[in-house]
Amino acid sequence: MAKYQFRLFIAGQLGNSLTAIANIKALGSQLLRGEYTLEIIDVLERPELADRERVTVTPTLIKDAPLPVRRLIGDLSHTPRVLAGLSLSAEEQARTK
Amino acid sequence: MNQSPLPVEKVPSGIEGLDHITKGGLPAARSTLVAGTAGSAKTIFAAQFLAGGIAKLGETGVFVTFEEPPADIRKNMKGFGWAIEAWEAEGKWTFVDASPDPSLAAMPTGQYDLGALIARIEHAVRKTGAKRVVLDSLGSVFSQHGETALIRHELFRTASALRKMGVTSVITAERMEDYGPIARYGIEEFVADNVIILRNVLEEEKRRRTVEILKFRGTEHSKGEYPFTVTNDGLVAIPLSAIELKQRSSMLRVTSGITMLDEMCGGGFFRDSIVLISGATGTGKTLSVAHFINGAAQRREKCLLLAFEESREQLIRNATGWGMDYESMEKAGLLKVVCEYPEVKGLEDHLIAIKHQIEEFKPARIAIDSMSALERVGSLKSFREFVVGLTSFIKHQEVTGLFTSTTPTLMGGTSITEAHVSTITDSIILLRYVEIYGEMRRGLTVLKMRGSKHVKEIREFNIDETGMHIGKAFRNVSGILGGFTTQLAQSEVERIGKLFE
C-alpha cells in the first residue's frame, strides 16, 4: 500500500482543476517518488461525495494517509504552504532541491 | 408604448401577515435578500420560508447553512413546531452543510472557487425536486473565506445558479446597525432582486421588531416598516396600513345590555362598530362591560372578555354583585373570560394572542377592560399600531367591540387611549363624576355615535345590586365634562324642583 493517499476534489476539467492536478502529480513524482495514490473526484459528477466530506470549495485536496488527515484548498501552486500543509518529513522536503 | 411587463408571480412566504405587505408573497423563481442585525430573526425567517412551503404547499426545500451546524438548527427550530428531522427523513428538507468546522480547517494554497458548494446545492435541488432554497448567511461566507473579489464573484455565480434552477430563494445577510447600509459587505443586495430588512430596535426601553420591504424588482409591495413578532408558531407580521378599509358596515344594531343606553344611542350599538367607554376609576366602566356581556348572553350571542386590570375572581365576584353570573355563562359557552397582566408580553404579542382567541372562540362580541392598561406596555407608536391592528381585525370579523379607557384624573380629563382610539372608534360614551353641592354623582353621555342620531344630554345614573340605572338629564349644571361643575344660581326650592326634570 502506498505511503501517501490523496483525494482531490475538482469542479470540471478546466482552470484551477487542471493546475491542481498538475501540481499534485509533480509533487508526487518528485518528492514522494511515486509512493502515493491519487483519486480525482469531479464534484459535478459525484456531488454526493463532496456532500459527505463537506467540501465547499474546489479544488480541495484531502490527505487520508498518513495520519493526521489534512485538507488543502486552492490549486496547490503555493509550494511552501503545500509542503507545510501536508507535513512531509525533512527528508522528503529536502528533495525539492 | 404601454406594454406592461409580465406580472411577477409570487409564492406564499410562510410568514403570517407578510404576504399582505408583500402583496402576495415572495417573487417566484428569484432571490430575496433578508438583511438584519444580530438577533433580528433572519434564520427563523429563512427556516419558516422552507417550513411553510413544506407544511402548506408540499414544496420541498434545501437549507444551505454557512453558520450554524444543522444539528443546532434542528434543535433551535423545534420550538416552533417544525419537525425538520422528520421532513429530512421524508426527503422534504435537505441540509447542505457548509458551516465552519475547526477539524476541517484547510490551508489555502492558491486559487479556488465555490464550485463544490454550487454542485452540492444543485444536487440537493435536483434530487428532491426542491422549489425553495435558503442560504444562511452570506456574511459567514466572507468570514470563512475573506472578503475577496473572488468570493464576491462566486456569490454572484451561486445566485445565478439558483436563478437557472428556477427555485425561489431566501438569502440572509448581516447588518451592522438597524439604520445604515443595507448589508455589511455592501455587495449582498446586488446578489438578489429583492431586499427585505428586519429590524430589532430599542425604543423607549422596549424592543420593537419591524419588517420593511425595501425593494421588489418589477412588482408591487407596501412601503414602510411594519411590526412583527416571534411567537410559538414562528414570525408573525402585522400588516397595519396594508389592511384594506373594506369592512362592511351593517345597519344592524345590537344591545348594550342597558335599555336606556340603547335608546340614547338611537337603538343600540351598530353590530360592526367599536365603542369606547371612557371614565375615571370607579365610574362604572367594568359594570358597563358586564351589562354588554349580559345583554349578549341573553340573546345567546358569544362574548369574549379580555381583562387587563382585575383577576378572574374579582371580575366574577363583582359581576355577581350586580346580579350577573359569569360562571354559568361560561358553562353555557356564551362567555370566555381571559385575564392577563398587561406586562406579560409585548403589544405585538398581545395582538397576536387576541387574534388567536377570536379565531378560536368566534365571539359575536368582544370587550376589552381596559385598553388603557395596555398603554404602559409599549411605546406610543406601538400602542397606536396595536389599536389600529386590533380594531381593523375586529371589524373584519364582524364583531362588536367594547373598549374601556381609564382617565387619569377623577374629574374630566382624557387619556392617551382616547387620543389614539377615539378617531378609530365609531362611538364614544363618557362616564363622569359630577359634583353637586358637595355630593358625588355619576353622569353618562353619548359623545359620538357614527352614522346615527343620539341623545346629547348628560344623564345621571345610579349603581345598585341590579346594575346601572340611567335616569334623567342634569339640569342647571354645566362644566361636567371639563370637570369643573358650576350650578346656576337659583332658589333652593327651584333647584330641587328642576335639577332632574
Coordinates of C-alpha atoms in Angstrom, one line a residue:
Chain A
M1 CA 0.0 0.0 0.0
A2 CA 1.3 3.4 -1.0
K3 CA 2.5 5.6 1.9
Y4 CA 0.5 8.6 0.8
Q5 CA -3.2 8.6 -0.1
F6 CA -4.8 11.7 -1.6
R7 CA -8.3 12.6 -2.8
L8 CA -8.6 15.7 -5.0
F9 CA -12.0 17.3 -5.4
I10 CA -12.3 19.4 -8.5
A11 CA -15.3 21.0 -10.3
G12 CA -15.0 20.2 -14.0
Q13 CA -11.8 19.8 -16.0
L14 CA -10.7 23.4 -16.5
G15 CA -8.6 26.2 -15.0
N16 CA -8.0 25.6 -11.3
S17 CA -8.7 21.9 -11.6
L18 CA -6.0 21.3 -14.2
T19 CA -3.5 23.4 -12.3
A20 CA -4.2 21.4 -9.1
I21 CA -3.9 18.1 -10.9
A22 CA -0.6 19.0 -12.4
N23 CA 0.8 20.3 -9.1
I24 CA -0.1 17.3 -7.0
K25 CA 1.2 15.0 -9.7
A26 CA 4.5 16.9 -9.8
L27 CA 4.8 16.8 -6.1
G28 CA 4.1 13.1 -6.0
S29 CA 6.7 12.1 -8.5
Q30 CA 9.4 14.5 -7.3
L31 CA 9.1 14.4 -3.5
L32 CA 7.2 11.2 -2.9
R33 CA 8.9 9.2 -5.6
G34 CA 5.6 7.9 -6.8
E35 CA 4.7 6.3 -3.4
Y36 CA 1.2 7.7 -3.4
T37 CA -2.3 7.1 -4.7
L38 CA -4.5 9.9 -6.1
E39 CA -8.2 9.7 -6.5
I40 CA -9.6 12.6 -8.6
I41 CA -13.3 13.3 -7.8
D42 CA -15.2 15.7 -10.1
V43 CA -18.0 17.2 -7.9
L44 CA -20.1 17.9 -10.9
E45 CA -20.3 14.1 -11.4
R46 CA -20.2 13.0 -7.8
P47 CA -21.7 15.7 -5.7
E48 CA -22.7 13.3 -3.0
L49 CA -19.1 12.6 -2.2
A50 CA -18.5 16.4 -1.8
D51 CA -21.5 16.4 0.5
R52 CA -20.2 13.5 2.6
E53 CA -16.9 15.2 3.1
R54 CA -18.5 18.6 3.5
V55 CA -16.3 20.0 0.7
T56 CA -17.5 23.5 -0.3
V57 CA -14.6 24.9 -2.3
T58 CA -12.7 23.4 -5.2
P59 CA -10.0 22.4 -5.6
T60 CA -9.8 20.6 -2.2
L61 CA -7.1 18.1 -1.5
I62 CA -7.6 15.6 1.3
K63 CA -4.6 13.7 2.5
D64 CA -6.1 10.5 4.1
A65 CA -2.8 8.8 4.9
P66 CA -0.5 9.0 6.7
L67 CA -2.5 10.4 9.6
P68 CA -3.3 13.0 10.6
V69 CA -5.9 13.7 7.8
R70 CA -5.1 17.1 6.3
R71 CA -7.1 19.4 4.0
L72 CA -5.7 21.9 1.5
I73 CA -7.8 24.2 -0.6
G74 CA -6.8 26.0 -3.8
D75 CA -4.8 25.0 -6.9
L76 CA -1.7 23.9 -4.8
S77 CA 0.6 26.4 -6.6
H78 CA 2.0 27.9 -3.4
T79 CA 4.5 25.2 -2.8
P80 CA 5.8 26.2 0.8
R81 CA 2.2 26.1 2.0
V82 CA 1.5 22.8 0.3
L83 CA 4.6 21.3 2.0
A84 CA 3.7 22.8 5.4
G85 CA 0.1 21.7 5.0
L86 CA 1.0 18.1 4.1
S87 CA 3.6 17.9 6.9
L88 CA 6.2 16.0 4.8
S89 CA 9.3 14.7 6.5
A90 CA 12.5 16.7 6.4
E91 CA 14.0 14.1 4.1
E92 CA 11.1 14.3 1.7
Q93 CA 11.2 18.1 1.8
A94 CA 14.9 18.1 1.0
R95 CA 14.1 16.5 -2.3
T96 CA 12.8 19.9 -3.6
K97 CA 16.4 20.9 -4.5
Chain B
M1 CA -45.9 52.2 -25.8
N2 CA -47.9 51.0 -22.9
Q3 CA -46.8 47.4 -22.6
S4 CA -46.7 46.4 -19.0
P5 CA -44.1 43.7 -18.2
L6 CA -45.4 40.3 -17.3
P7 CA -46.7 40.3 -13.8
V8 CA -44.2 38.8 -11.3
E9 CA -45.6 35.6 -9.9
K10 CA -45.4 35.3 -6.1
V11 CA -45.2 32.4 -3.7
P12 CA -46.5 32.4 -0.1
S13 CA -43.7 33.3 2.3
G14 CA -45.0 31.0 5.0
I15 CA -44.9 34.0 7.3
E16 CA -48.3 35.0 8.6
G17 CA -49.2 38.6 7.7
L18 CA -46.1 39.2 5.5
D19 CA -47.9 38.3 2.3
H20 CA -50.3 41.2 2.9
I21 CA -47.3 43.5 3.0
T22 CA -45.6 41.9 0.0
K23 CA -48.9 41.8 -1.8
G24 CA -48.9 38.1 -2.5
G25 CA -45.6 36.7 -1.2
L26 CA -42.0 36.5 -2.3
P27 CA -41.3 36.8 -6.1
A28 CA -41.2 33.3 -7.5
A29 CA -38.0 31.9 -9.1
R30 CA -36.0 34.8 -7.7
S31 CA -33.7 35.5 -4.8
T32 CA -34.8 37.7 -1.9
L33 CA -32.2 39.1 0.4
V34 CA -33.2 39.2 4.1
A35 CA -30.9 41.5 5.9
G36 CA -30.8 42.3 9.6
T37 CA -28.7 42.9 12.7
A38 CA -27.7 40.1 15.0
G39 CA -30.8 38.7 16.7
S40 CA -33.2 40.1 14.2
A41 CA -34.7 36.7 13.5
K42 CA -33.1 36.2 10.0
T43 CA -32.6 32.5 10.4
I44 CA -36.1 31.9 11.7
F45 CA -37.4 33.8 8.7
A46 CA -35.4 31.6 6.4
A47 CA -36.4 28.4 8.2
Q48 CA -40.0 29.4 8.2
F49 CA -39.9 30.0 4.5
L50 CA -39.0 26.4 4.0
A51 CA -41.3 25.1 6.7
G52 CA -44.2 27.0 5.2
G53 CA -43.5 25.6 1.8
I54 CA -43.4 22.0 3.1
A55 CA -46.3 22.2 5.5
K56 CA -48.8 24.3 3.5
L57 CA -47.9 23.7 -0.2
G58 CA -46.0 20.4 -0.2
E59 CA -43.0 22.2 -1.7
T60 CA -39.6 20.6 -0.7
G61 CA -36.7 22.8 0.3
V62 CA -33.0 23.0 0.7
F63 CA -31.3 24.8 3.6
V64 CA -27.7 25.8 2.9
T65 CA -26.1 26.8 6.2
F66 CA -22.8 28.6 6.4
E67 CA -23.1 29.4 10.0
E68 CA -24.9 27.1 12.5
P69 CA -24.4 23.4 12.1
P70 CA -27.6 21.5 11.0
A71 CA -27.9 19.9 14.5
D72 CA -28.2 23.4 16.1
I73 CA -30.8 24.5 13.5
R74 CA -32.9 21.3 14.0
K75 CA -32.8 21.9 17.8
N76 CA -33.5 25.7 17.7
M77 CA -36.4 25.4 15.3
K78 CA -38.1 22.6 17.2
G79 CA -39.7 25.2 19.5
F80 CA -41.8 26.5 16.5
G81 CA -43.2 23.1 15.9
W82 CA -41.2 22.4 12.7
A83 CA -40.3 18.7 12.5
I84 CA -37.2 19.2 10.5
E85 CA -35.8 15.8 11.3
A86 CA -38.9 14.1 10.1
W87 CA -39.0 16.2 7.0
E88 CA -35.4 15.3 6.3
A89 CA -36.3 11.6 6.6
E90 CA -39.1 12.1 4.1
G91 CA -36.8 13.9 1.7
K92 CA -38.7 17.2 2.1
W93 CA -36.0 19.2 3.8
T94 CA -32.3 18.8 2.9
F95 CA -29.4 20.5 4.6
V96 CA -26.3 21.5 2.6
D97 CA -23.8 21.8 5.5
A98 CA -21.2 24.5 4.8
S99 CA -20.8 25.5 8.4
P100 CA -17.3 26.0 9.7
D101 CA -15.8 23.1 11.5
P102 CA -12.4 23.5 13.1
S103 CA -11.5 19.9 12.4
L104 CA -11.9 20.6 8.7
A105 CA -9.7 23.7 8.7
A106 CA -7.9 23.9 5.4
M107 CA -4.7 25.6 4.3
P108 CA -5.3 27.8 1.2
T109 CA -2.6 27.1 -1.4
G110 CA -3.8 29.1 -4.4
Q111 CA -6.8 29.9 -6.5
Y112 CA -10.1 28.3 -5.6
D113 CA -13.8 28.7 -6.1
L114 CA -17.2 27.6 -4.6
G115 CA -17.7 25.0 -7.4
A116 CA -18.2 22.2 -4.9
L117 CA -20.9 24.2 -3.0
I118 CA -22.8 25.0 -6.1
A119 CA -22.6 21.4 -7.2
R120 CA -24.0 20.3 -3.9
I121 CA -26.8 22.7 -3.9
E122 CA -27.8 21.7 -7.5
H123 CA -27.6 18.1 -6.5
A124 CA -29.8 18.6 -3.5
V125 CA -32.4 20.6 -5.5
R126 CA -32.4 18.0 -8.3
K127 CA -32.6 15.0 -6.0
T128 CA -35.5 16.3 -4.0
G129 CA -37.3 18.4 -6.6
A130 CA -36.9 21.4 -4.3
K131 CA -38.8 24.6 -5.1
R132 CA -37.3 26.7 -2.2
V133 CA -33.7 27.3 -1.2
V134 CA -32.3 29.1 1.7
L135 CA -28.7 30.5 2.1
D136 CA -27.9 31.4 5.7
S137 CA -25.9 33.6 5.8
L138 CA -23.7 35.5 3.3
G139 CA -21.7 37.2 6.0
S140 CA -20.4 33.8 7.2
V141 CA -19.1 33.0 3.7
F142 CA -17.0 36.2 3.9
S143 CA -15.8 35.4 7.4
Q144 CA -14.8 31.9 6.4
H145 CA -13.1 32.8 3.1
G146 CA -12.2 36.5 3.4
E147 CA -13.9 39.3 1.6
T148 CA -12.2 38.9 -1.7
A149 CA -13.1 39.8 -5.3
L150 CA -13.1 36.0 -5.9
I151 CA -15.7 35.3 -3.2
R152 CA -17.9 38.2 -4.5
H153 CA -17.7 36.7 -7.9
E154 CA -18.5 33.3 -6.6
L155 CA -21.6 34.6 -4.8
F156 CA -22.9 36.1 -8.0
R157 CA -22.3 32.7 -9.6
T158 CA -24.3 31.0 -6.8
A159 CA -27.2 33.4 -7.2
S160 CA -27.3 32.9 -10.9
A161 CA -27.2 29.1 -10.5
L162 CA -30.2 29.4 -8.2
R163 CA -32.0 31.5 -10.9
K164 CA -31.2 29.0 -13.6
M165 CA -32.7 26.2 -11.5
G166 CA -35.9 28.2 -11.2
V167 CA -36.1 28.0 -7.4
T168 CA -37.3 30.7 -5.1
S169 CA -34.6 31.6 -2.6
V170 CA -34.1 33.5 0.6
I171 CA -30.5 34.7 1.3
T172 CA -29.8 36.2 4.7
A173 CA -27.2 38.8 5.4
E174 CA -25.9 40.6 8.4
R175 CA -26.2 44.3 9.1
M176 CA -24.1 46.3 11.5
E177 CA -26.8 48.7 12.5
D178 CA -30.6 48.9 12.2
Y179 CA -30.4 52.1 10.2
G180 CA -27.4 52.2 7.9
P181 CA -26.0 50.3 4.9
I182 CA -28.3 47.5 3.7
A183 CA -25.8 44.8 4.4
R184 CA -22.4 44.5 6.0
Y185 CA -20.2 43.9 2.9
G186 CA -22.1 46.2 0.6
I187 CA -22.5 43.7 -2.2
E188 CA -25.1 41.4 -0.9
E189 CA -28.0 43.5 -2.2
F190 CA -26.7 43.1 -5.7
V191 CA -26.9 39.4 -5.4
A192 CA -30.7 39.5 -5.0
D193 CA -33.5 41.1 -6.9
N194 CA -35.5 41.8 -3.8
V195 CA -34.5 43.1 -0.4
I196 CA -36.3 42.7 2.9
I197 CA -35.0 44.4 6.1
L198 CA -35.6 43.0 9.6
R199 CA -35.1 45.4 12.5
N200 CA -34.9 44.9 16.2
V201 CA -34.8 48.4 17.6
L202 CA -34.6 49.5 21.2
E203 CA -37.3 52.2 21.6
E204 CA -38.3 53.7 24.9
E205 CA -36.6 50.8 26.7
K206 CA -38.6 48.3 24.8
R207 CA -37.6 46.1 21.9
R208 CA -39.6 46.6 18.7
R209 CA -39.2 44.4 15.7
T210 CA -40.2 45.6 12.3
V211 CA -40.0 44.3 8.8
E212 CA -39.6 46.5 5.7
I213 CA -39.8 45.6 2.0
L214 CA -37.0 47.7 0.6
K215 CA -37.0 46.6 -2.9
F216 CA -39.1 44.2 -5.0
R217 CA -37.9 44.4 -8.6
G218 CA -40.7 44.9 -11.0
T219 CA -43.6 44.2 -8.6
E220 CA -45.8 46.0 -6.2
H221 CA -45.4 46.0 -2.4
S222 CA -46.4 48.1 0.7
K223 CA -43.8 50.6 1.8
G224 CA -42.6 51.4 5.3
E225 CA -41.9 49.5 8.4
Y226 CA -44.4 47.0 9.8
P227 CA -44.2 45.5 13.3
F228 CA -43.7 41.8 13.6
T229 CA -43.2 39.4 16.5
V230 CA -41.8 36.0 17.2
T231 CA -44.5 33.6 18.5
N232 CA -44.6 29.9 19.2
D233 CA -45.5 29.4 15.6
G234 CA -42.7 31.5 14.2
L235 CA -42.7 35.0 12.9
V236 CA -45.9 36.9 12.5
A237 CA -46.0 40.2 10.7
I238 CA -48.7 42.8 11.5
P239 CA -49.8 44.5 8.2
L240 CA -51.3 47.6 9.7
S241 CA -51.9 50.1 6.9
A242 CA -51.8 47.3 4.4
I243 CA -55.2 46.2 5.8
E244 CA -57.8 47.5 3.4
L245 CA -60.6 49.5 4.8
K246 CA -63.2 47.4 3.2
Q247 CA -65.2 46.5 6.3
R248 CA -68.8 46.1 5.5
S249 CA -70.7 48.3 7.8
S250 CA -74.1 47.0 8.6
M251 CA -77.1 48.9 9.9
L252 CA -77.8 46.0 12.3
R253 CA -78.0 47.0 15.9
V254 CA -77.1 45.1 19.0
T255 CA -78.0 45.9 22.5
S256 CA -75.7 47.5 25.0
G257 CA -77.4 45.5 27.7
I258 CA -78.9 48.6 29.2
T259 CA -82.3 49.6 27.7
M260 CA -81.9 53.3 28.4
L261 CA -78.4 53.4 26.9
D262 CA -79.8 51.7 23.7
E263 CA -82.4 54.4 23.5
M264 CA -79.7 57.1 23.9
C265 CA -77.7 55.6 21.1
G266 CA -80.7 55.6 18.8
G267 CA -81.5 51.9 19.2
G268 CA -78.3 50.2 20.3
F269 CA -74.7 49.9 19.1
F270 CA -74.1 49.1 15.4
R271 CA -73.1 45.4 15.0
D272 CA -69.7 46.1 13.2
S273 CA -68.7 49.0 15.4
I274 CA -66.2 49.8 18.1
V275 CA -67.4 51.5 21.2
L276 CA -65.2 53.3 23.6
I277 CA -66.3 53.8 27.2
S278 CA -64.2 56.4 29.0
G279 CA -64.2 57.4 32.6
A280 CA -62.3 57.8 35.8
T281 CA -61.7 54.9 38.2
G282 CA -65.0 53.7 39.8
T283 CA -67.3 55.5 37.4
G284 CA -68.8 52.2 36.2
K285 CA -66.8 51.1 33.2
T286 CA -66.5 47.5 34.2
L287 CA -70.2 47.5 35.0
S288 CA -71.0 48.7 31.5
V289 CA -68.9 45.8 30.2
A290 CA -70.9 43.4 32.4
H291 CA -74.2 44.7 31.0
F292 CA -72.7 44.4 27.5
I293 CA -71.8 40.7 28.2
N294 CA -75.1 40.0 29.9
G295 CA -77.1 41.6 27.0
A296 CA -75.2 39.3 24.6
A297 CA -75.7 36.2 26.7
Q298 CA -79.5 36.9 26.9
R299 CA -79.6 36.9 23.1
R300 CA -77.4 33.7 23.0
E301 CA -74.5 35.6 21.5
K302 CA -71.0 34.7 22.4
C303 CA -68.8 37.2 24.1
L304 CA -65.0 37.3 24.7
L305 CA -63.9 39.3 27.7
L306 CA -60.2 40.3 27.9
A307 CA -59.5 41.8 31.3
F308 CA -56.2 43.5 32.0
E309 CA -57.0 45.1 35.3
E310 CA -58.7 42.6 37.5
S311 CA -58.3 38.9 38.3
R312 CA -60.8 36.4 37.3
E313 CA -62.1 36.0 40.9
Q314 CA -62.6 39.8 41.3
L315 CA -64.4 40.0 38.0
I316 CA -66.8 37.1 38.8
R317 CA -67.4 38.5 42.3
N318 CA -68.1 42.0 41.0
A319 CA -70.5 40.7 38.4
T320 CA -72.3 38.6 40.9
G321 CA -72.7 41.7 43.0
W322 CA -74.7 43.2 40.1
G323 CA -76.7 40.1 39.6
M324 CA -74.8 38.7 36.7
D325 CA -73.4 35.2 36.7
Y326 CA -70.3 34.9 34.5
E327 CA -69.6 31.3 35.6
S328 CA -72.8 29.9 34.3
M329 CA -72.5 32.0 31.1
E330 CA -69.1 30.4 30.6
K331 CA -70.5 26.9 31.2
A332 CA -73.1 27.6 28.6
G333 CA -70.3 28.5 26.2
L334 CA -71.5 32.1 25.8
L335 CA -68.6 33.8 27.5
K336 CA -64.9 33.4 27.7
V337 CA -63.0 35.4 30.3
V338 CA -59.3 35.9 29.7
C339 CA -57.4 37.7 32.4
E340 CA -53.9 38.7 32.0
Y341 CA -51.3 41.1 33.3
P342 CA -50.6 43.6 30.5
E343 CA -46.9 43.3 31.2
V344 CA -46.6 39.6 30.5
K345 CA -45.9 40.3 26.8
G346 CA -45.3 43.0 24.3
L347 CA -48.1 44.6 22.4
E348 CA -47.4 42.8 19.2
D349 CA -47.7 39.5 21.1
H350 CA -50.9 40.7 22.8
L351 CA -52.3 41.4 19.4
I352 CA -51.5 38.0 18.0
A353 CA -52.8 36.3 21.1
I354 CA -56.1 38.2 20.9
K355 CA -56.5 37.4 17.2
H356 CA -56.0 33.7 18.1
Q357 CA -58.5 33.9 20.9
I358 CA -61.1 35.5 18.5
E359 CA -60.4 33.0 15.8
E360 CA -60.7 30.1 18.2
F361 CA -63.8 31.2 20.2
K362 CA -65.5 33.0 17.3
P363 CA -67.4 35.5 19.5
A364 CA -70.1 37.9 18.3
R365 CA -68.8 40.5 20.8
I366 CA -65.5 41.3 22.4
A367 CA -64.9 43.5 25.4
I368 CA -61.5 44.8 26.5
D369 CA -61.3 46.1 30.0
S370 CA -59.3 48.2 29.9
M371 CA -57.5 49.4 26.8
S372 CA -55.6 52.0 28.8
A373 CA -53.9 49.3 30.9
L374 CA -52.0 48.3 27.8
E375 CA -50.7 51.8 27.2
R376 CA -47.8 51.3 29.6
V377 CA -46.6 48.1 27.8
G378 CA -45.2 49.6 24.7
S379 CA -44.1 52.9 23.2
L380 CA -46.7 55.3 22.0
K381 CA -46.1 54.2 18.4
S382 CA -46.5 50.5 19.3
F383 CA -49.7 51.3 21.2
R384 CA -51.2 53.1 18.2
E385 CA -50.2 50.3 15.9
F386 CA -51.8 47.8 18.3
V387 CA -55.1 49.7 18.5
V388 CA -55.2 50.1 14.7
G389 CA -54.4 46.5 14.1
L390 CA -56.9 45.3 16.6
T391 CA -59.8 47.4 15.6
S392 CA -59.4 46.6 11.9
F393 CA -59.2 42.9 12.7
I394 CA -62.3 43.1 14.9
K395 CA -64.2 44.9 12.2
H396 CA -63.2 42.3 9.6
Q397 CA -64.7 39.6 11.8
E398 CA -68.0 41.5 12.1
V399 CA -67.7 41.6 15.8
T400 CA -69.0 44.3 18.1
G401 CA -66.1 45.7 20.2
L402 CA -66.4 47.5 23.5
F403 CA -63.2 49.0 24.9
T404 CA -62.9 50.8 28.2
S405 CA -60.4 53.6 28.9
T406 CA -59.5 54.9 32.3
T407 CA -58.9 58.7 32.5
P408 CA -56.0 59.8 34.7
T409 CA -58.0 62.4 36.6
L410 CA -61.1 61.9 38.6
M411 CA -62.9 64.9 37.1
G412 CA -63.0 65.3 33.4
G413 CA -59.8 64.6 31.5
T414 CA -58.8 62.4 28.6
S415 CA -56.2 59.6 28.4
I416 CA -53.7 58.5 25.8
T417 CA -56.1 55.8 24.8
E418 CA -58.7 58.3 23.9
A419 CA -56.3 60.3 21.9
H420 CA -55.4 57.2 19.8
V421 CA -58.6 55.3 19.9
S422 CA -61.2 58.0 19.5
T423 CA -60.8 58.6 15.8
I424 CA -61.0 54.8 15.1
T425 CA -63.9 54.1 17.3
D426 CA -67.4 54.5 16.0
S427 CA -69.0 55.5 19.3
I428 CA -67.7 57.1 22.5
I429 CA -69.5 57.1 25.8
L430 CA -68.3 59.2 28.6
L431 CA -68.8 58.3 32.3
R432 CA -68.1 61.2 34.6
Y433 CA -68.2 62.1 38.3
V434 CA -70.5 65.1 38.8
E435 CA -70.0 67.2 42.0
I436 CA -73.2 69.0 43.1
Y437 CA -73.3 70.8 46.4
G438 CA -70.6 68.6 47.9
E439 CA -72.2 65.4 46.7
M440 CA -70.6 63.0 44.1
R441 CA -73.0 61.7 41.5
R442 CA -72.4 60.0 38.2
G443 CA -73.2 61.2 34.7
L444 CA -73.2 59.5 31.3
T445 CA -73.3 60.9 27.9
V446 CA -73.0 59.6 24.3
L447 CA -70.4 61.8 22.9
K448 CA -70.2 60.3 19.4
M449 CA -72.4 57.8 17.5
R450 CA -71.1 57.5 14.0
G451 CA -73.9 57.2 11.5
S452 CA -76.8 57.6 13.9
K453 CA -78.8 60.1 15.8
H454 CA -78.2 60.0 19.5
V455 CA -79.3 61.8 22.7
K456 CA -76.9 64.6 23.5
E457 CA -77.8 65.1 27.1
I458 CA -75.7 64.3 30.1
R459 CA -77.8 61.9 32.2
E460 CA -77.4 60.9 35.7
F461 CA -77.1 57.2 36.6
N462 CA -77.1 55.1 39.7
I463 CA -75.5 51.8 40.5
D464 CA -77.2 49.2 42.7
E465 CA -77.3 45.4 43.1
T466 CA -79.0 45.0 39.8
G467 CA -76.5 47.1 37.9
M468 CA -76.6 50.5 36.2
H469 CA -79.8 52.6 36.0
I470 CA -79.8 55.7 33.8
G471 CA -82.1 58.5 35.0
K472 CA -82.8 62.0 33.8
A473 CA -80.6 64.6 32.5
F474 CA -78.7 67.0 34.7
R475 CA -80.3 70.4 34.5
N476 CA -78.9 73.7 35.6
V477 CA -75.4 72.2 35.9
S478 CA -72.6 73.0 33.4
G479 CA -69.0 72.1 33.1
I480 CA -69.4 68.4 33.8
L481 CA -67.1 67.2 31.0
G482 CA -64.4 69.8 31.8
G483 CA -64.5 68.6 35.5
F484 CA -65.4 72.0 36.9
T485 CA -69.2 71.9 37.6
T486 CA -71.0 75.1 38.2
Q487 CA -74.5 75.3 39.4
L488 CA -76.7 78.1 38.0
A489 CA -77.8 80.4 40.8
Q490 CA -81.5 80.0 41.7
S491 CA -83.6 79.4 44.8
E492 CA -83.1 76.2 46.6
V493 CA -86.7 75.1 46.0
E494 CA -86.3 75.7 42.3
R495 CA -83.0 73.8 42.3
I496 CA -84.5 70.8 43.9
G497 CA -87.6 71.0 41.7
K498 CA -85.8 71.3 38.4
L499 CA -82.5 69.5 38.8
F500 CA -83.7 66.2 37.5
E501 CA -86.7 67.0 35.4

